[in-house]
Coordinates of C-alpha atoms in Angstrom, one line a residue:
M1 CA -4.3 24.9 16.7
T2 CA -0.6 23.9 15.9
F3 CA 0.7 23.1 12.5
V4 CA 3.9 20.8 12.4
I5 CA 5.8 21.8 9.1
G6 CA 8.9 20.4 7.5
T7 CA 10.3 18.4 4.5
G8 CA 8.7 15.1 5.3
R9 CA 10.7 11.8 5.7
S10 CA 11.9 13.2 8.9
G11 CA 9.9 11.0 11.7
S12 CA 6.8 13.0 11.0
T13 CA 4.5 10.2 10.2
A14 CA 5.7 8.6 13.7
L15 CA 5.1 12.0 15.2
S16 CA 1.5 11.9 14.0
R17 CA 0.9 8.4 15.5
I18 CA 2.7 9.5 18.8
L19 CA 0.2 12.7 19.0
N20 CA -2.8 10.6 18.1
S21 CA -2.2 8.5 21.0
H22 CA -2.5 11.5 23.4
P23 CA -6.1 11.6 24.8
D24 CA -6.4 15.4 24.3
V25 CA -4.9 15.8 20.9
L26 CA -6.8 15.5 17.6
S27 CA -4.1 14.6 15.3
L28 CA -4.9 15.6 11.7
N29 CA -2.5 13.3 9.5
E30 CA -1.5 14.7 6.1
Y31 CA -4.7 17.1 6.0
L32 CA -3.1 19.9 4.1
A33 CA -1.6 17.4 1.6
S34 CA -4.9 15.7 1.2
V35 CA -7.2 18.9 0.8
G36 CA -4.6 21.3 -0.7
D37 CA -4.9 24.8 -1.8
V38 CA -8.4 24.3 -3.3
A39 CA -9.7 23.9 0.1
F40 CA -8.6 27.6 0.9
P41 CA -10.5 29.6 -1.8
E42 CA -10.8 33.6 -1.5
G43 CA -14.3 35.1 -0.6
Q44 CA -17.4 33.4 1.0
V45 CA -17.8 29.6 0.7
S46 CA -21.1 27.7 1.2
G47 CA -21.3 24.4 3.2
P48 CA -21.9 22.3 0.0
E49 CA -19.0 24.0 -1.6
F50 CA -16.7 23.4 1.2
W51 CA -17.8 19.8 1.4
E52 CA -16.5 19.3 -2.3
T53 CA -13.0 20.5 -1.3
L54 CA -13.2 17.8 1.4
Y55 CA -14.6 15.1 -0.8
R56 CA -13.1 15.7 -4.2
P57 CA -10.1 12.9 -4.8
T58 CA -6.7 14.8 -4.9
P59 CA -5.7 14.7 -8.6
Y60 CA -2.2 13.7 -8.4
F61 CA -2.5 11.0 -5.7
A62 CA -5.4 9.6 -7.5
S63 CA -3.3 9.4 -10.7
M64 CA -0.6 7.6 -8.6
I65 CA -2.9 5.1 -7.2
R66 CA -4.3 4.4 -10.6
S67 CA -0.9 4.0 -12.0
G68 CA 0.3 1.5 -8.9
V69 CA 2.6 3.9 -7.4
L70 CA 1.4 3.6 -3.8
M71 CA 2.9 5.6 -0.9
P72 CA 2.9 4.3 2.7
E73 CA 0.9 7.2 3.7
F74 CA -2.1 6.1 1.8
L75 CA -3.9 4.5 4.6
Y76 CA -7.2 4.0 2.9
T77 CA -5.8 1.6 0.3
R78 CA -4.4 -0.9 3.1
R79 CA -7.9 -1.4 4.2
P80 CA -10.3 -0.5 1.2
G81 CA -13.9 0.5 2.1
R82 CA -16.6 1.5 -0.4
Y83 CA -14.4 3.9 -2.6
R84 CA -12.0 2.7 -5.3
A85 CA -9.5 4.8 -7.2
E86 CA -10.5 3.0 -10.3
A87 CA -14.1 4.3 -10.2
D88 CA -15.0 7.8 -8.9
G89 CA -11.8 8.0 -6.8
I90 CA -10.9 7.8 -3.1
P91 CA -12.2 11.1 -1.2
A92 CA -9.5 13.6 -0.1
L93 CA -10.2 13.2 3.5
S94 CA -10.4 9.3 3.2
L95 CA -7.1 8.6 2.0
M96 CA -4.9 9.5 4.8
V97 CA -6.8 11.6 7.3
L98 CA -10.0 9.7 8.6
P99 CA -8.1 6.3 8.6
H100 CA -5.7 7.9 11.1
L101 CA -8.7 8.6 13.4
T102 CA -11.0 5.7 13.2
D103 CA -11.4 2.1 11.7
D104 CA -14.6 3.2 10.1
P105 CA -13.4 6.3 7.8
D106 CA -16.4 5.8 5.6
G107 CA -18.8 6.1 8.5
L108 CA -17.2 9.3 9.6
L109 CA -17.0 10.7 6.3
D110 CA -20.8 10.2 6.0
D111 CA -21.0 12.1 9.4
I112 CA -18.9 15.0 8.4
R113 CA -21.0 15.4 5.0
A114 CA -24.3 15.4 6.9
A115 CA -23.0 18.3 9.0
V116 CA -21.0 20.2 6.5
V117 CA -23.5 20.6 3.8
G118 CA -25.8 22.6 6.1
W119 CA -23.2 25.0 7.2
P120 CA -23.7 28.7 6.2
E121 CA -21.6 30.7 4.0
R122 CA -18.4 32.1 5.6
A123 CA -14.7 32.2 4.9
A124 CA -12.8 29.0 4.2
A125 CA -10.6 29.4 7.4
A126 CA -14.0 29.5 9.6
H127 CA -15.0 26.2 7.7
H128 CA -11.8 24.5 8.6
E129 CA -12.2 25.7 12.1
A130 CA -15.6 24.4 12.4
L131 CA -14.4 21.0 11.0
F132 CA -11.6 20.8 13.5
E133 CA -14.1 21.5 16.4
L134 CA -16.6 18.9 15.0
L135 CA -13.9 16.4 14.9
G136 CA -12.7 17.3 18.4
E137 CA -15.9 17.0 19.8
R138 CA -16.4 13.5 18.1
F139 CA -13.2 12.3 19.7
G140 CA -13.2 14.1 22.9
R141 CA -9.9 16.1 22.0
T142 CA -9.2 19.7 23.0
A143 CA -6.0 20.4 21.1
V144 CA -5.6 20.2 17.1
V145 CA -2.3 19.3 15.5
E146 CA -2.0 19.1 11.8
R147 CA 0.9 17.6 10.3
S148 CA 1.8 17.1 6.6
G149 CA 5.0 16.1 5.0
Y150 CA 6.4 18.6 2.3
S151 CA 4.4 21.3 4.0
T152 CA 6.9 24.4 4.6
G153 CA 5.4 26.1 1.3
W154 CA 2.1 26.2 3.1
A155 CA 3.2 28.0 6.2
P156 CA 2.6 31.8 5.2
G157 CA -0.8 30.9 4.0
L158 CA -1.6 29.3 7.0
L159 CA -0.5 32.0 9.2
S160 CA -2.6 34.4 7.1
A161 CA -5.7 32.1 7.5
F162 CA -5.1 31.2 11.2
P163 CA -2.9 34.2 12.8
Y164 CA -3.4 32.8 16.1
A165 CA -1.9 29.2 15.3
K166 CA 1.3 27.8 16.6
F167 CA 3.9 26.3 14.4
V168 CA 6.6 23.5 14.9
H169 CA 9.5 23.2 12.5
L170 CA 10.4 19.4 12.4
F171 CA 13.8 18.5 10.7
R172 CA 16.1 15.8 10.2
D173 CA 19.9 15.4 9.3
G174 CA 20.1 16.4 5.6
P175 CA 22.0 13.5 4.1
D176 CA 19.8 10.9 6.0
C177 CA 16.6 12.8 4.9
A178 CA 17.5 13.3 1.3
L179 CA 18.4 9.7 1.1
S180 CA 15.1 8.6 2.4
M181 CA 13.3 10.9 -0.1
S182 CA 15.2 9.1 -3.0
R183 CA 13.7 6.0 -2.1
H184 CA 10.2 7.3 -1.4
P185 CA 7.6 7.1 -4.5
G186 CA 6.1 10.5 -3.5
Y187 CA 9.2 12.3 -3.3
R188 CA 10.6 10.7 -6.5
T189 CA 7.3 11.8 -8.2
I190 CA 7.7 15.3 -6.8
T191 CA 11.3 15.5 -8.1
L192 CA 10.1 14.4 -11.4
M193 CA 7.3 16.9 -11.3
R194 CA 9.7 19.7 -10.4
E195 CA 11.8 18.8 -13.6
I196 CA 8.8 19.1 -15.7
R197 CA 8.2 22.6 -14.5
E198 CA 12.0 23.5 -14.9
R199 CA 12.0 22.3 -18.5
T200 CA 8.6 24.1 -19.5
G201 CA 9.2 27.3 -17.1
V202 CA 5.6 27.0 -15.8
D203 CA 4.5 27.7 -12.2
S204 CA 1.5 25.7 -12.4
F205 CA 0.5 22.6 -14.4
S206 CA -2.5 24.5 -15.5
E207 CA -0.4 26.8 -17.6
L208 CA 1.0 24.0 -19.7
T209 CA 0.2 24.2 -23.2
E210 CA -0.1 21.3 -25.7
E211 CA 3.2 22.3 -27.4
Q212 CA 5.1 22.2 -24.1
V213 CA 3.7 18.7 -23.2
R214 CA 4.9 17.6 -26.8
S215 CA 8.5 18.9 -25.9
L216 CA 8.9 16.9 -23.0
P217 CA 11.0 13.6 -23.3
P218 CA 9.0 10.4 -23.2
D219 CA 9.9 9.7 -19.7
L220 CA 8.3 12.6 -18.4
A221 CA 5.4 13.6 -20.5
P222 CA 3.5 10.5 -19.5
L223 CA 3.3 11.6 -15.9
L224 CA 0.9 14.3 -16.7
G225 CA -1.6 11.7 -17.8
D226 CA -4.5 10.1 -15.7
T227 CA -2.4 7.0 -15.6
F228 CA 1.2 6.1 -16.5
D229 CA 3.8 3.4 -16.1
A230 CA 4.9 3.1 -12.5
A231 CA 8.5 2.2 -13.8
L232 CA 8.9 5.7 -15.0
V233 CA 8.8 7.0 -11.2
R234 CA 10.3 3.3 -9.9
D235 CA 13.2 2.8 -12.1
R236 CA 14.6 6.1 -13.3
E237 CA 18.0 7.0 -12.2
L238 CA 17.6 10.0 -10.1
P239 CA 20.9 11.8 -8.6
L240 CA 21.0 12.0 -4.9
R241 CA 22.2 15.6 -5.1
R242 CA 18.7 16.6 -6.4
F243 CA 17.1 15.3 -3.3
G244 CA 19.7 17.0 -1.2
D245 CA 18.9 20.4 -3.1
L246 CA 15.0 19.5 -2.4
W247 CA 15.9 19.2 1.4
S248 CA 17.8 22.5 1.5
E249 CA 15.1 24.4 -0.3
L250 CA 12.7 23.2 2.2
V251 CA 14.7 23.8 5.3
V252 CA 15.6 27.2 4.3
Q253 CA 11.9 28.0 3.7
G254 CA 11.0 26.5 7.2
T255 CA 13.8 28.3 9.0
Q256 CA 12.9 31.7 7.7
F257 CA 9.3 31.3 8.2
I258 CA 9.9 30.2 11.9
D259 CA 12.3 32.9 12.4
G260 CA 9.6 35.6 11.7
L261 CA 7.1 34.4 14.3
P262 CA 6.8 35.6 17.8
A263 CA 8.6 33.4 20.4
G264 CA 5.2 32.1 21.8
Q265 CA 4.1 30.8 18.3
R266 CA 7.1 28.9 17.2
M267 CA 9.1 25.8 18.3
T268 CA 11.8 23.9 16.5
L269 CA 12.1 20.0 16.9
A270 CA 15.1 18.1 15.6
Y271 CA 14.4 14.4 14.8
E272 CA 17.9 13.3 16.3
G273 CA 17.0 15.2 19.3
L274 CA 13.8 13.4 19.6
L275 CA 15.6 10.1 19.6
D276 CA 18.4 11.3 21.9
T277 CA 16.0 12.7 24.5
P278 CA 12.6 11.3 23.7
R279 CA 10.7 12.1 27.0
E280 CA 12.1 15.6 27.4
E281 CA 11.2 16.7 23.8
L282 CA 8.0 15.0 23.7
A283 CA 7.1 17.0 27.0
R284 CA 8.4 20.1 25.4
L285 CA 6.2 19.5 22.7
A286 CA 3.1 18.6 24.8
A287 CA 3.6 21.9 26.8
F288 CA 3.9 23.9 23.4
V289 CA 0.6 22.3 22.1
G290 CA -1.1 22.8 25.3
V291 CA -1.8 19.3 26.8
E292 CA -0.2 17.5 29.7
P293 CA 2.5 15.2 29.1
S294 CA 1.3 12.2 31.2
P295 CA 3.9 9.5 32.1
Q296 CA 1.8 6.9 30.5
W297 CA 1.7 8.8 27.1
L298 CA 5.4 9.3 27.4
D299 CA 6.2 5.7 27.9
S300 CA 4.0 4.8 25.1
A301 CA 5.4 7.4 22.8
C302 CA 9.0 6.5 23.5
A303 CA 8.2 2.8 22.5
Q304 CA 7.0 4.1 19.1
L305 CA 10.5 5.7 18.1
D306 CA 12.9 3.8 15.9
D307 CA 16.4 4.9 15.6
S308 CA 17.5 2.2 13.4
R309 CA 17.4 4.7 10.3
R310 CA 19.6 7.4 12.2
G311 CA 23.0 7.7 10.0
S312 CA 21.7 5.9 7.1
A313 CA 23.6 8.1 4.7
L314 CA 26.9 7.4 6.5
K315 CA 26.3 3.8 6.7
Q316 CA 25.0 3.1 3.0
L317 CA 26.7 5.6 1.0
S318 CA 30.4 5.9 -0.3
A319 CA 32.8 8.7 0.7
A320 CA 32.2 10.4 -2.6
E321 CA 28.5 10.0 -2.6
L322 CA 28.4 11.0 1.0
Q323 CA 30.3 14.2 0.3
D324 CA 28.5 15.2 -2.9
L325 CA 25.1 14.7 -0.7
R326 CA 26.4 17.0 1.9
D327 CA 27.5 19.6 -0.5
S328 CA 23.8 19.5 -1.8
C329 CA 22.6 20.1 1.6
A330 CA 24.9 22.7 2.6
A331 CA 22.5 25.6 2.3
G332 CA 19.9 23.9 4.4
T333 CA 22.6 22.9 7.0
E334 CA 23.9 26.3 7.3
A335 CA 20.3 27.7 7.7
L336 CA 19.8 25.5 10.7
V337 CA 23.3 26.2 12.1
G338 CA 22.4 30.1 11.7
C339 CA 19.4 29.9 13.8
G340 CA 21.0 27.9 16.5
V341 CA 19.1 24.6 15.9
G342 CA 21.4 22.5 13.4
H343 CA 24.5 20.6 13.6
R344 CA 27.5 20.7 11.4
G345 CA 28.8 17.6 9.8

């Protein structure tokens, strides 16, 4: 089992597609982002209880969809099946995970339910392992690779749940990644939610009091509702520096975690390195995951990489904007350079 952790907006979705094209890899696209922390409760968990964590719609994604704030990662909304966000919601597994694996996500979800509800009580990690094994057998895959954006914060908990797992830290040039974040509805929403926590001083939205909600400005408070005006996310002016700060925070998290792992459990992968020498980097990744990098797979994988967005910050920002963004990315850049995998500039 391998987890690809990183900031997101770093070629990670393309990497999931590339891994999915390998005949031996079960590519779990945005699995952690979909099921979240609720799928890792403490103690013993019954089969029906575990099924609920897979089925229950992810609240913040459901709110975004109902409000018309759609992320490109929401695969199910492109080819809707029997579930609707406006009704009971789109099941957590159905939104991004299952459409990545099959053209019939509803049928696969039914099959998963039929199996999972009969499972015995056991730790949540054992349920996840059993689910991965079930899907691996279904698709004839032997290696599991989970990849979610914005995932560095989950890494310590994943290592605790799966101490044998391997981890790949995927990262991209700071200014380019931060600029991409600033234009992505998901990261714009994340940044606004971070502002709510900063203003109220809470660690979790479940801690918010009615008084704290009332204290929020009118362009933030509605984001906590079941629906909100999409313009609050789409049109608000957000300084690029805030996305540089976010990139730095996540990269520092990722490098510190990876540095603490034994050599055999860790790998770093730079998006720019993947573009520069794709065959070599993908072969290295395949060996780390435990599958063969066949020439046919490498040919197909290389064709899926697009380097047109490399250097976007340099091309699109003024000198002053670029320098300000580089300054906000400095902590993350230094962290990468300090562990020997980053580049200055």
